[in-house]
Every structure is written in structure tokens, then in C-alpha cells.
Amino acid sequence: MKIDISGKVAIVSGSTAGIGLGISQALAQSGATVVVIGRESGKVDEALATIRQAVPGAELRGLVADLGTAEGAEKLFAAEPRADILVNNLGIFNDVDFFDAPDSEWTRFYEVNVISGVRLSRHYTPGMVEKGWGRVIFVSSESGVATPADMINYGVTKSANLAVSHGLAKRLAGTGVTVNAILPGPTFTDGLEHMLKDAVAKSGRSARDEADVFVRNARPTSIIQRAANVDEVANLVAYIASPLSSATTGAALRVDGGVVDSMAI
């Protein structure tokens, strides 16, 4: 089985680090022209250099824009009016107690984690329908199914990603455009490493080892008993973005290491 998306234009929101960067690299490896987007020019340049080092000859374009805002989305639409593959990966998270999160924090999370993907999907899917082919992928989370007590606002937005994805798949029925969500579990990214920096300093363990300890303690239902690697998540996205996944739509696909203790979603 060969994943080949040559000739396709892929837009990945939030793609300068973490899972978004890994997805961009996987799509470039599979032949797509990938648009890498971030809020800071330096980080966009670093991401492009990282992908080019891993995938010599990769077809890449970079854009500096804040896709958590309507203005940033319009900047993207002007620069890249059409796409074949859209990965709504942009998201923020933190561990704030329910009683310490004001309305403004709930609104910020909703705008970035939910509305950004709504805006991009609303713009790009009509062009996909015209072509009779397209892929829209929402990066949700196992937290969208099993809401964590210490990140309720985050979990709610990830549940919303699932609802938008499933509803949009039905709205685009029979068009050749598929819409799916993936649900990563704890993944070893720079964001997780930053969250665990105090624990690393206290324990003396490496960041990777501390991440695995975190999973065993905070997500004891994990079957793999470790944090996933970014490429393990990105590989699933590359498949879903390809023609090979043509019968998969409206799905919520877990790559959570078995954290969600269920045979279904």
C-alpha cells in the first residue's frame, strides 16, 4: 500500500510545531504541496526548514497568519484560495480548574479550537465539491470523549470538533469529499514537554520518560502505557488524507493508545 497524494494542495492549520508539524511532514512525504501556517515568521521558517531537511525536494509554502481570528483566516484565503486537503489542527490547551476559568477563557478556547476549523471548512469545501474530491480532517482529542476534570473547557471544544466533523460529513454526502476527525491521546510534543517542565526538574527524569510517567499516572487506562510519538498520529492523518480512505467519512478515529476504555468511540 502506497500513500500518494501528489498534485494535491494540503493546508494544515497550526503547523509550525507538535502534531501539526508532524502532519505537514507526513503529507509532504506523501507528495502533497503543503501550506505551513503560524503566527510568527521565525517559527514558520523553522518549520519549513525542518520539513525540507526530512523531505528533500518537498513542495512547501509558508504563511504568517493567526487563524484563530477572522482576519487571519481572510489572509489565508487570499493567499491560498483553494485546497484539496484541509487539516484543522490549530488548538490550544492548558490545565485550568473549572472554577478558575472565566468567560473570556472559554470564549478564547472556542474561537481557536472550534471556530477556526469552521471558518476554514466553510471556505474550502465548496471548491472540493466542485472537483468531486477532497479531504477535511479535524484534529480532536480523546479529551473530547473522556473530558478531563482539569481541562474541562478544552474537552468541551474537542467534543465540538467531533460534532462539526460528523455533521459536515453528512452535509457533504455523495460529493466525493470526506470529513473525519482523529482523536490523539497524550502525544510527546513540545507543548506536553513544556507542561511537564516542573515535573522534569523535580524528578530528574528526561522529558520523554516524564511524559510516559504522566500517561501512566494521569491516563491509567492507556493500553500502550506511554505517550504516543508525533509520527504515530501523523501517519493516520496521511492515510485519511489519501485516496485510499475513500469509504471512510463521518468517523472519529482514535489514535489515543487505548486511553478511552471502550470498544467504540
PDB file of C-alpha atoms in Angstrom:
ATOM      1  CA  MET A   1       0.000   0.000   0.000  1.00  0.00           C
ATOM      2  CA  LYS A   2       1.454   3.326  -1.074  1.00  0.00           C
ATOM      3  CA  ILE A   3       0.071   6.616   0.141  1.00  0.00           C
ATOM      4  CA  ASP A   4       0.317   9.012  -2.778  1.00  0.00           C
ATOM      5  CA  ILE A   5      -1.238  12.473  -2.699  1.00  0.00           C
ATOM      6  CA  SER A   6       0.960  14.016  -5.358  1.00  0.00           C
ATOM      7  CA  GLY A   7      -0.612  17.003  -7.030  1.00  0.00           C
ATOM      8  CA  LYS A   8      -2.819  17.799  -4.024  1.00  0.00           C
ATOM      9  CA  VAL A   9      -2.614  21.046  -2.051  1.00  0.00           C
ATOM     10  CA  ALA A  10      -2.834  20.494   1.695  1.00  0.00           C
ATOM     11  CA  ILE A  11      -3.475  23.233   4.245  1.00  0.00           C
ATOM     12  CA  VAL A  12      -2.573  22.414   7.841  1.00  0.00           C
ATOM     13  CA  SER A  13      -3.533  24.939  10.495  1.00  0.00           C
ATOM     14  CA  GLY A  14      -1.270  25.298  13.497  1.00  0.00           C
ATOM     15  CA  SER A  15       1.552  23.600  11.642  1.00  0.00           C
ATOM     16  CA  THR A  16       4.784  25.078  12.979  1.00  0.00           C
ATOM     17  CA  ALA A  17       5.214  22.658  15.880  1.00  0.00           C
ATOM     18  CA  GLY A  18       3.949  19.494  17.520  1.00  0.00           C
ATOM     19  CA  ILE A  19       1.334  17.337  15.822  1.00  0.00           C
ATOM     20  CA  GLY A  20       0.691  19.957  13.128  1.00  0.00           C
ATOM     21  CA  LEU A  21       4.337  19.974  12.082  1.00  0.00           C
ATOM     22  CA  GLY A  22       4.382  16.173  12.070  1.00  0.00           C
ATOM     23  CA  ILE A  23       1.266  16.068   9.895  1.00  0.00           C
ATOM     24  CA  SER A  24       2.762  18.588   7.474  1.00  0.00           C
ATOM     25  CA  GLN A  25       5.889  16.480   7.160  1.00  0.00           C
ATOM     26  CA  ALA A  26       3.906  13.280   6.589  1.00  0.00           C
ATOM     27  CA  LEU A  27       1.779  14.912   3.890  1.00  0.00           C
ATOM     28  CA  ALA A  28       4.880  16.330   2.196  1.00  0.00           C
ATOM     29  CA  GLN A  29       6.472  12.880   2.320  1.00  0.00           C
ATOM     30  CA  SER A  30       3.374  11.549   0.564  1.00  0.00           C
ATOM     31  CA  GLY A  31       3.768  14.059  -2.261  1.00  0.00           C
ATOM     32  CA  ALA A  32       1.383  16.880  -1.378  1.00  0.00           C
ATOM     33  CA  THR A  33       2.165  20.551  -1.669  1.00  0.00           C
ATOM     34  CA  VAL A  34       1.816  21.642   1.951  1.00  0.00           C
ATOM     35  CA  VAL A  35       0.949  25.106   3.225  1.00  0.00           C
ATOM     36  CA  VAL A  36       2.564  25.662   6.628  1.00  0.00           C
ATOM     37  CA  ILE A  37       0.917  28.362   8.734  1.00  0.00           C
ATOM     38  CA  GLY A  38       1.864  30.012  12.011  1.00  0.00           C
ATOM     39  CA  ARG A  39       1.638  33.319  13.824  1.00  0.00           C
ATOM     40  CA  GLU A  40       5.381  34.072  13.822  1.00  0.00           C
ATOM     41  CA  SER A  41       7.572  34.303  10.732  1.00  0.00           C
ATOM     42  CA  GLY A  42      10.570  32.812  12.523  1.00  0.00           C
ATOM     43  CA  LYS A  43       8.623  29.705  13.521  1.00  0.00           C
ATOM     44  CA  VAL A  44       7.192  29.307  10.026  1.00  0.00           C
ATOM     45  CA  ASP A  45      10.715  29.468   8.592  1.00  0.00           C
ATOM     46  CA  GLU A  46      11.965  26.933  11.139  1.00  0.00           C
ATOM     47  CA  ALA A  47       9.109  24.556  10.337  1.00  0.00           C
ATOM     48  CA  LEU A  48       9.773  24.799   6.598  1.00  0.00           C
ATOM     49  CA  ALA A  49      13.471  24.106   7.176  1.00  0.00           C
ATOM     50  CA  THR A  50      12.660  21.109   9.383  1.00  0.00           C
ATOM     51  CA  ILE A  51      10.396  19.564   6.766  1.00  0.00           C
ATOM     52  CA  ARG A  52      12.846  20.231   3.939  1.00  0.00           C
ATOM     53  CA  GLN A  53      15.600  18.529   5.892  1.00  0.00           C
ATOM     54  CA  ALA A  54      13.425  15.452   6.437  1.00  0.00           C
ATOM     55  CA  VAL A  55      11.857  15.500   2.966  1.00  0.00           C
ATOM     56  CA  PRO A  56      14.329  16.821   0.392  1.00  0.00           C
ATOM     57  CA  GLY A  57      12.513  18.373  -2.533  1.00  0.00           C
ATOM     58  CA  ALA A  58       9.294  18.848  -0.579  1.00  0.00           C
ATOM     59  CA  GLU A  59       6.787  21.227  -2.151  1.00  0.00           C
ATOM     60  CA  LEU A  60       6.052  23.767   0.569  1.00  0.00           C
ATOM     61  CA  ARG A  61       4.591  27.195   1.018  1.00  0.00           C
ATOM     62  CA  GLY A  62       4.629  29.221   4.221  1.00  0.00           C
ATOM     63  CA  LEU A  63       2.230  31.836   5.534  1.00  0.00           C
ATOM     64  CA  VAL A  64       2.239  34.006   8.635  1.00  0.00           C
ATOM     65  CA  ALA A  65      -1.328  34.383   9.923  1.00  0.00           C
ATOM     66  CA  ASP A  66      -3.294  33.974  13.132  1.00  0.00           C
ATOM     67  CA  LEU A  67      -6.012  31.532  12.132  1.00  0.00           C
ATOM     68  CA  GLY A  68      -7.684  31.963  15.499  1.00  0.00           C
ATOM     69  CA  THR A  69      -9.071  35.238  14.110  1.00  0.00           C
ATOM     70  CA  ALA A  70     -11.315  36.108  11.188  1.00  0.00           C
ATOM     71  CA  GLU A  71      -8.642  38.478   9.886  1.00  0.00           C
ATOM     72  CA  GLY A  72      -6.038  35.728   9.852  1.00  0.00           C
ATOM     73  CA  ALA A  73      -8.393  33.396   8.014  1.00  0.00           C
ATOM     74  CA  GLU A  74      -9.042  36.025   5.343  1.00  0.00           C
ATOM     75  CA  LYS A  75      -5.292  36.427   4.875  1.00  0.00           C
ATOM     76  CA  LEU A  76      -5.032  32.694   4.255  1.00  0.00           C
ATOM     77  CA  PHE A  77      -7.966  32.690   1.824  1.00  0.00           C
ATOM     78  CA  ALA A  78      -6.352  35.481  -0.200  1.00  0.00           C
ATOM     79  CA  ALA A  79      -3.038  33.650  -0.392  1.00  0.00           C
ATOM     80  CA  GLU A  80      -4.457  30.134  -0.862  1.00  0.00           C
ATOM     81  CA  PRO A  81      -7.982  30.327  -2.299  1.00  0.00           C
ATOM     82  CA  ARG A  82      -8.347  26.572  -2.914  1.00  0.00           C
ATOM     83  CA  ALA A  83      -7.188  23.353  -1.301  1.00  0.00           C
ATOM     84  CA  ASP A  84      -7.673  19.631  -1.786  1.00  0.00           C
ATOM     85  CA  ILE A  85      -6.852  18.628   1.781  1.00  0.00           C
ATOM     86  CA  LEU A  86      -7.657  20.637   4.901  1.00  0.00           C
ATOM     87  CA  VAL A  87      -6.357  19.616   8.293  1.00  0.00           C
ATOM     88  CA  ASN A  88      -7.951  21.640  11.101  1.00  0.00           C
ATOM     89  CA  ASN A  89      -5.229  21.124  13.664  1.00  0.00           C
ATOM     90  CA  LEU A  90      -4.991  24.541  15.299  1.00  0.00           C
ATOM     91  CA  GLY A  91      -5.683  24.282  19.018  1.00  0.00           C
ATOM     92  CA  ILE A  92      -4.697  25.484  22.466  1.00  0.00           C
ATOM     93  CA  PHE A  93      -4.831  23.747  25.834  1.00  0.00           C
ATOM     94  CA  ASN A  94      -3.968  24.281  29.457  1.00  0.00           C
ATOM     95  CA  ASP A  95      -4.814  22.753  32.798  1.00  0.00           C
ATOM     96  CA  VAL A  96      -7.038  25.330  34.481  1.00  0.00           C
ATOM     97  CA  ASP A  97      -9.605  24.444  37.102  1.00  0.00           C
ATOM     98  CA  PHE A  98     -13.250  24.855  36.123  1.00  0.00           C
ATOM     99  CA  PHE A  99     -13.812  27.439  38.878  1.00  0.00           C
ATOM    100  CA  ASP A 100     -10.788  29.482  37.814  1.00  0.00           C
ATOM    101  CA  ALA A 101     -11.687  29.755  34.117  1.00  0.00           C
ATOM    102  CA  PRO A 102     -13.614  32.988  33.364  1.00  0.00           C
ATOM    103  CA  ASP A 103     -15.946  33.509  30.417  1.00  0.00           C
ATOM    104  CA  SER A 104     -13.116  35.080  28.436  1.00  0.00           C
ATOM    105  CA  GLU A 105     -11.067  31.885  28.658  1.00  0.00           C
ATOM    106  CA  TRP A 106     -13.984  29.758  27.465  1.00  0.00           C
ATOM    107  CA  THR A 107     -14.511  32.159  24.566  1.00  0.00           C
ATOM    108  CA  ARG A 108     -10.814  32.128  23.643  1.00  0.00           C
ATOM    109  CA  PHE A 109     -10.729  28.334  23.557  1.00  0.00           C
ATOM    110  CA  TYR A 110     -13.903  28.148  21.487  1.00  0.00           C
ATOM    111  CA  GLU A 111     -12.683  30.705  18.948  1.00  0.00           C
ATOM    112  CA  VAL A 112      -9.333  28.989  18.419  1.00  0.00           C
ATOM    113  CA  ASN A 113     -10.256  25.315  18.786  1.00  0.00           C
ATOM    114  CA  VAL A 114     -13.662  25.305  17.114  1.00  0.00           C
ATOM    115  CA  ILE A 115     -14.473  28.402  15.063  1.00  0.00           C
ATOM    116  CA  SER A 116     -11.105  28.384  13.268  1.00  0.00           C
ATOM    117  CA  GLY A 117     -11.928  24.993  11.765  1.00  0.00           C
ATOM    118  CA  VAL A 118     -15.479  26.068  10.952  1.00  0.00           C
ATOM    119  CA  ARG A 119     -14.216  29.101   9.024  1.00  0.00           C
ATOM    120  CA  LEU A 120     -11.655  27.152   7.037  1.00  0.00           C
ATOM    121  CA  SER A 121     -14.037  24.303   6.249  1.00  0.00           C
ATOM    122  CA  ARG A 122     -16.761  26.706   5.135  1.00  0.00           C
ATOM    123  CA  HIS A 123     -14.341  28.362   2.718  1.00  0.00           C
ATOM    124  CA  TYR A 124     -12.516  25.363   1.248  1.00  0.00           C
ATOM    125  CA  THR A 125     -15.140  22.638   0.954  1.00  0.00           C
ATOM    126  CA  PRO A 126     -17.175  24.247  -1.876  1.00  0.00           C
ATOM    127  CA  GLY A 127     -14.109  24.094  -4.112  1.00  0.00           C
ATOM    128  CA  MET A 128     -13.577  20.462  -3.176  1.00  0.00           C
ATOM    129  CA  VAL A 129     -17.193  19.696  -4.050  1.00  0.00           C
ATOM    130  CA  GLU A 130     -16.727  21.319  -7.465  1.00  0.00           C
ATOM    131  CA  LYS A 131     -13.794  18.973  -8.128  1.00  0.00           C
ATOM    132  CA  GLY A 132     -15.633  15.973  -6.740  1.00  0.00           C
ATOM    133  CA  TRP A 133     -12.779  15.163  -4.356  1.00  0.00           C
ATOM    134  CA  GLY A 134     -11.498  16.481  -1.068  1.00  0.00           C
ATOM    135  CA  ARG A 135     -10.437  15.632   2.442  1.00  0.00           C
ATOM    136  CA  VAL A 136     -11.292  17.545   5.608  1.00  0.00           C
ATOM    137  CA  ILE A 137      -9.759  16.332   8.848  1.00  0.00           C
ATOM    138  CA  PHE A 138     -10.413  17.734  12.308  1.00  0.00           C
ATOM    139  CA  VAL A 139      -7.822  17.038  14.989  1.00  0.00           C
ATOM    140  CA  SER A 140      -9.949  16.411  18.057  1.00  0.00           C
ATOM    141  CA  SER A 141      -8.712  14.518  21.134  1.00  0.00           C
ATOM    142  CA  GLU A 142      -9.527  11.680  23.467  1.00  0.00           C
ATOM    143  CA  SER A 143     -10.446  14.539  25.798  1.00  0.00           C
ATOM    144  CA  GLY A 144     -13.432  15.153  23.539  1.00  0.00           C
ATOM    145  CA  VAL A 145     -14.829  11.785  24.616  1.00  0.00           C
ATOM    146  CA  ALA A 146     -13.475  11.465  28.141  1.00  0.00           C
ATOM    147  CA  THR A 147     -13.461  15.063  29.379  1.00  0.00           C
ATOM    148  CA  PRO A 148     -10.598  15.575  31.853  1.00  0.00           C
ATOM    149  CA  ALA A 149     -11.525  17.183  35.154  1.00  0.00           C
ATOM    150  CA  ASP A 150      -8.570  19.556  34.948  1.00  0.00           C
ATOM    151  CA  MET A 151      -9.222  20.722  31.357  1.00  0.00           C
ATOM    152  CA  ILE A 152     -12.993  20.916  31.014  1.00  0.00           C
ATOM    153  CA  ASN A 153     -13.018  23.909  28.657  1.00  0.00           C
ATOM    154  CA  TYR A 154     -10.520  22.139  26.392  1.00  0.00           C
ATOM    155  CA  GLY A 155     -12.530  18.910  26.447  1.00  0.00           C
ATOM    156  CA  VAL A 156     -15.723  20.741  25.512  1.00  0.00           C
ATOM    157  CA  THR A 157     -14.080  22.283  22.434  1.00  0.00           C
ATOM    158  CA  LYS A 158     -12.760  18.886  21.354  1.00  0.00           C
ATOM    159  CA  SER A 159     -16.261  17.423  21.684  1.00  0.00           C
ATOM    160  CA  ALA A 160     -17.437  20.254  19.457  1.00  0.00           C
ATOM    161  CA  ASN A 161     -14.840  19.260  16.846  1.00  0.00           C
ATOM    162  CA  LEU A 162     -16.433  15.818  16.703  1.00  0.00           C
ATOM    163  CA  ALA A 163     -19.911  17.274  16.267  1.00  0.00           C
ATOM    164  CA  VAL A 164     -18.853  19.648  13.486  1.00  0.00           C
ATOM    165  CA  SER A 165     -16.925  16.904  11.696  1.00  0.00           C
ATOM    166  CA  HIS A 166     -19.761  14.386  11.798  1.00  0.00           C
ATOM    167  CA  GLY A 167     -22.398  16.916  10.791  1.00  0.00           C
ATOM    168  CA  LEU A 168     -20.326  18.306   7.924  1.00  0.00           C
ATOM    169  CA  ALA A 169     -19.663  14.786   6.615  1.00  0.00           C
ATOM    170  CA  LYS A 170     -23.424  14.267   6.353  1.00  0.00           C
ATOM    171  CA  ARG A 171     -23.898  17.689   4.775  1.00  0.00           C
ATOM    172  CA  LEU A 172     -21.391  16.728   2.051  1.00  0.00           C
ATOM    173  CA  ALA A 173     -22.859  13.283   1.437  1.00  0.00           C
ATOM    174  CA  GLY A 174     -22.285  11.934  -2.060  1.00  0.00           C
ATOM    175  CA  THR A 175     -19.932  14.731  -3.124  1.00  0.00           C
ATOM    176  CA  GLY A 176     -16.652  12.822  -3.016  1.00  0.00           C
ATOM    177  CA  VAL A 177     -15.494  14.988  -0.107  1.00  0.00           C
ATOM    178  CA  THR A 178     -14.886  13.096   3.114  1.00  0.00           C
ATOM    179  CA  VAL A 179     -14.817  14.625   6.569  1.00  0.00           C
ATOM    180  CA  ASN A 180     -13.315  12.825   9.551  1.00  0.00           C
ATOM    181  CA  ALA A 181     -11.925  13.523  12.989  1.00  0.00           C
ATOM    182  CA  ILE A 182      -8.932  11.946  14.636  1.00  0.00           C
ATOM    183  CA  LEU A 183      -8.576  11.626  18.385  1.00  0.00           C
ATOM    184  CA  PRO A 184      -4.976  11.663  19.582  1.00  0.00           C
ATOM    185  CA  GLY A 185      -4.220  10.802  23.177  1.00  0.00           C
ATOM    186  CA  PRO A 186      -1.248  12.184  25.108  1.00  0.00           C
ATOM    187  CA  THR A 187       1.446  12.770  22.497  1.00  0.00           C
ATOM    188  CA  PHE A 188       5.070  13.728  23.073  1.00  0.00           C
ATOM    189  CA  THR A 189       5.151  17.233  21.663  1.00  0.00           C
ATOM    190  CA  ASP A 190       6.932  20.412  22.677  1.00  0.00           C
ATOM    191  CA  GLY A 191       3.623  21.500  24.244  1.00  0.00           C
ATOM    192  CA  LEU A 192       3.480  18.449  26.511  1.00  0.00           C
ATOM    193  CA  GLU A 193       7.166  18.850  27.294  1.00  0.00           C
ATOM    194  CA  HIS A 194       6.555  22.447  28.356  1.00  0.00           C
ATOM    195  CA  MET A 195       3.613  21.414  30.524  1.00  0.00           C
ATOM    196  CA  LEU A 196       5.820  18.867  32.305  1.00  0.00           C
ATOM    197  CA  LYS A 197       8.916  21.042  32.747  1.00  0.00           C
ATOM    198  CA  ASP A 198       8.420  21.460  36.509  1.00  0.00           C
ATOM    199  CA  ALA A 199       7.938  17.713  36.929  1.00  0.00           C
ATOM    200  CA  VAL A 200      11.121  17.077  34.929  1.00  0.00           C
ATOM    201  CA  ALA A 201      13.085  19.477  37.118  1.00  0.00           C
ATOM    202  CA  LYS A 202      11.771  17.798  40.251  1.00  0.00           C
ATOM    203  CA  SER A 203      12.229  14.179  39.183  1.00  0.00           C
ATOM    204  CA  GLY A 204      15.459  14.431  37.226  1.00  0.00           C
ATOM    205  CA  ARG A 205      13.980  12.211  34.533  1.00  0.00           C
ATOM    206  CA  SER A 206      14.240  13.006  30.832  1.00  0.00           C
ATOM    207  CA  ALA A 207      11.296  14.796  29.262  1.00  0.00           C
ATOM    208  CA  ARG A 208      10.420  11.638  27.320  1.00  0.00           C
ATOM    209  CA  ASP A 209      10.458   9.468  30.430  1.00  0.00           C
ATOM    210  CA  GLU A 210       8.444  12.051  32.360  1.00  0.00           C
ATOM    211  CA  ALA A 211       5.830  12.085  29.599  1.00  0.00           C
ATOM    212  CA  ASP A 212       5.447   8.325  29.891  1.00  0.00           C
ATOM    213  CA  VAL A 213       5.139   8.582  33.669  1.00  0.00           C
ATOM    214  CA  PHE A 214       2.491  11.264  33.184  1.00  0.00           C
ATOM    215  CA  VAL A 215       0.485   8.958  30.942  1.00  0.00           C
ATOM    216  CA  ARG A 216       0.646   6.080  33.431  1.00  0.00           C
ATOM    217  CA  ASN A 217      -0.449   8.360  36.273  1.00  0.00           C
ATOM    218  CA  ALA A 218      -2.916  10.729  34.581  1.00  0.00           C
ATOM    219  CA  ARG A 219      -4.274   8.331  31.938  1.00  0.00           C
ATOM    220  CA  PRO A 220      -4.017   4.931  33.634  1.00  0.00           C
ATOM    221  CA  THR A 221      -6.379   3.349  31.109  1.00  0.00           C
ATOM    222  CA  SER A 222      -3.735   3.785  28.398  1.00  0.00           C
ATOM    223  CA  ILE A 223      -3.030   0.429  26.806  1.00  0.00           C
ATOM    224  CA  ILE A 224       0.348   1.378  25.363  1.00  0.00           C
ATOM    225  CA  GLN A 225       1.312   2.936  28.742  1.00  0.00           C
ATOM    226  CA  ARG A 226       3.309   5.726  27.152  1.00  0.00           C
ATOM    227  CA  ALA A 227       2.905   8.956  25.240  1.00  0.00           C
ATOM    228  CA  ALA A 228       2.489   8.495  21.506  1.00  0.00           C
ATOM    229  CA  ASN A 229       5.077   9.844  19.115  1.00  0.00           C
ATOM    230  CA  VAL A 230       4.044  12.604  16.710  1.00  0.00           C
ATOM    231  CA  ASP A 231       4.642  10.429  13.661  1.00  0.00           C
ATOM    232  CA  GLU A 232       2.245   7.801  15.001  1.00  0.00           C
ATOM    233  CA  VAL A 233      -0.524  10.400  14.839  1.00  0.00           C
ATOM    234  CA  ALA A 234       0.654  11.895  11.553  1.00  0.00           C
ATOM    235  CA  ASN A 235       0.658   8.511   9.824  1.00  0.00           C
ATOM    236  CA  LEU A 236      -3.082   8.132  10.426  1.00  0.00           C
ATOM    237  CA  VAL A 237      -3.741  11.603   9.040  1.00  0.00           C
ATOM    238  CA  ALA A 238      -1.706  10.842   5.909  1.00  0.00           C
ATOM    239  CA  TYR A 239      -3.842   7.785   5.250  1.00  0.00           C
ATOM    240  CA  ILE A 240      -7.130   9.628   5.848  1.00  0.00           C
ATOM    241  CA  ALA A 241      -5.933  12.419   3.539  1.00  0.00           C
ATOM    242  CA  SER A 242      -5.260   9.966   0.713  1.00  0.00           C
ATOM    243  CA  PRO A 243      -7.482   8.388  -1.958  1.00  0.00           C
ATOM    244  CA  LEU A 244      -7.112   5.083  -0.090  1.00  0.00           C
ATOM    245  CA  SER A 245      -9.573   6.260   2.572  1.00  0.00           C
ATOM    246  CA  SER A 246     -12.455   6.946   0.177  1.00  0.00           C
ATOM    247  CA  ALA A 247     -15.004   4.872   2.154  1.00  0.00           C
ATOM    248  CA  THR A 248     -14.128   6.467   5.493  1.00  0.00           C
ATOM    249  CA  THR A 249     -16.185   9.547   6.338  1.00  0.00           C
ATOM    250  CA  GLY A 250     -18.129  10.854   9.305  1.00  0.00           C
ATOM    251  CA  ALA A 251     -15.762   8.862  11.506  1.00  0.00           C
ATOM    252  CA  ALA A 252     -13.980   9.602  14.759  1.00  0.00           C
ATOM    253  CA  LEU A 253     -10.726   7.687  14.547  1.00  0.00           C
ATOM    254  CA  ARG A 254      -8.798   7.120  17.739  1.00  0.00           C
ATOM    255  CA  VAL A 255      -5.022   7.204  17.905  1.00  0.00           C
ATOM    256  CA  ASP A 256      -5.053   7.524  21.683  1.00  0.00           C
ATOM    257  CA  GLY A 257      -3.079   4.462  22.711  1.00  0.00           C
ATOM    258  CA  GLY A 258      -6.262   2.928  24.110  1.00  0.00           C
ATOM    259  CA  VAL A 259      -6.884   5.659  26.697  1.00  0.00           C
ATOM    260  CA  VAL A 260     -10.624   5.658  26.001  1.00  0.00           C
ATOM    261  CA  ASP A 261     -11.786   2.429  27.655  1.00  0.00           C
ATOM    262  CA  SER A 262     -14.369   1.428  25.093  1.00  0.00           C
ATOM    263  CA  MET A 263     -14.671  -0.815  22.050  1.00  0.00           C
ATOM    264  CA  ALA A 264     -16.465   2.053  20.278  1.00  0.00           C
ATOM    265  CA  ILE A 265     -15.748   5.772  20.381  1.00  0.00           C
TER     266      ILE A 265
END
